[in-house]
PDB file of C-alpha atoms in Angstrom:
ATOM      1  CA  MET A   1      20.746 -92.928  73.991  1.00 53.00           C
ATOM      2  CA  ASN A   2      23.607 -90.712  76.325  1.00 64.00           C
ATOM      3  CA  ALA A   3      25.457 -92.294  74.496  1.00 63.00           C
ATOM      4  CA  ALA A   4      24.473 -91.524  71.232  1.00 60.00           C
ATOM      5  CA  VAL A   5      23.907 -87.461  72.256  1.00 58.00           C
ATOM      6  CA  GLN A   6      27.305 -87.786  73.176  1.00 59.00           C
ATOM      7  CA  ASP A   7      28.627 -88.390  69.858  1.00 61.00           C
ATOM      8  CA  LYS A   8      26.623 -85.606  68.205  1.00 61.00           C
ATOM      9  CA  ARG A   9      27.366 -82.517  70.782  1.00 60.00           C
ATOM     10  CA  GLU A  10      31.123 -83.849  70.180  1.00 59.00           C
ATOM     11  CA  GLY A  11      30.456 -83.960  66.836  1.00 54.00           C
ATOM     12  CA  GLU A  12      29.504 -80.670  66.603  1.00 58.00           C
ATOM     13  CA  LYS A  13      33.241 -79.642  68.249  1.00 61.00           C
ATOM     14  CA  LYS A  14      34.908 -80.339  65.361  1.00 60.00           C
ATOM     15  CA  PRO A  15      34.694 -77.626  62.761  1.00 61.00           C
ATOM     16  CA  TYR A  16      35.666 -80.346  59.869  1.00 61.00           C
ATOM     17  CA  ALA A  17      33.317 -81.970  60.630  1.00 61.00           C
ATOM     18  CA  LYS A  18      30.653 -82.452  57.587  1.00 72.00           C
ATOM     19  CA  PRO A  19      26.997 -80.502  57.586  1.00 74.00           C
ATOM     20  CA  GLU A  20      25.644 -83.733  55.683  1.00 76.00           C
ATOM     21  CA  LEU A  21      27.034 -86.206  58.517  1.00 73.00           C
ATOM     22  CA  ILE A  22      25.156 -84.444  61.242  1.00 72.00           C
ATOM     23  CA  GLN A  23      22.486 -84.084  59.564  1.00 81.00           C
ATOM     24  CA  LEU A  24      21.983 -88.005  58.873  1.00 82.00           C
ATOM     25  CA  SER A  25      23.009 -88.656  62.289  1.00 84.00           C
ATOM     26  CA  GLU A  26      20.150 -86.532  63.497  1.00 88.00           C
ATOM     27  CA  ILE A  27      17.777 -88.499  61.147  1.00 89.00           C
ATOM     28  CA  HIS A  28      19.060 -91.129  63.081  1.00 90.00           C
ATOM     29  CA  GLU A  29      18.773 -90.295  66.406  1.00 92.00           C
ATOM     30  CA  LYS A  30      15.299 -88.881  65.767  1.00 94.00           C
ATOM     31  CA  THR A  31      14.391 -92.358  63.573  1.00 95.00           C
ATOM     32  CA  ASP A  32      15.721 -93.843  66.896  1.00 95.00           C
ATOM     33  CA  ALA A  33      13.598 -92.358  68.887  1.00 94.00           C
ATOM     34  CA  LEU A  34      10.399 -93.164  66.920  1.00 94.00           C
ATOM     35  CA  LEU A  35      10.809 -96.872  66.488  1.00 94.00           C
ATOM     36  CA  THR A  36      11.680 -96.527  70.148  1.00 94.00           C
ATOM     37  CA  SER A  37       8.530 -95.084  70.691  1.00 93.00           C
ATOM     38  CA  LEU A  38       6.862 -97.816  68.217  1.00 91.00           C
ATOM     39  CA  PHE A  39       7.963-100.387  70.004  1.00 90.00           C
ATOM     40  CA  ARG A  40       6.995 -99.773  73.522  1.00 92.00           C
ATOM     41  CA  ALA A  41       3.045 -98.566  72.161  1.00 87.00           C
ATOM     42  CA  SER A  42       3.370-102.433  71.595  1.00 79.00           C
TER      43      SER A  42
END
């Protein structure tokens, strides 16, 4: 989880990072967090 957050911060530092890629990584993080919470609930 921390690695994903760190990658996101490093991505924001790069001025040439594509907005689409940043949005995809954010969606991936939210999906991963949702799946993790679902697995914990079951």
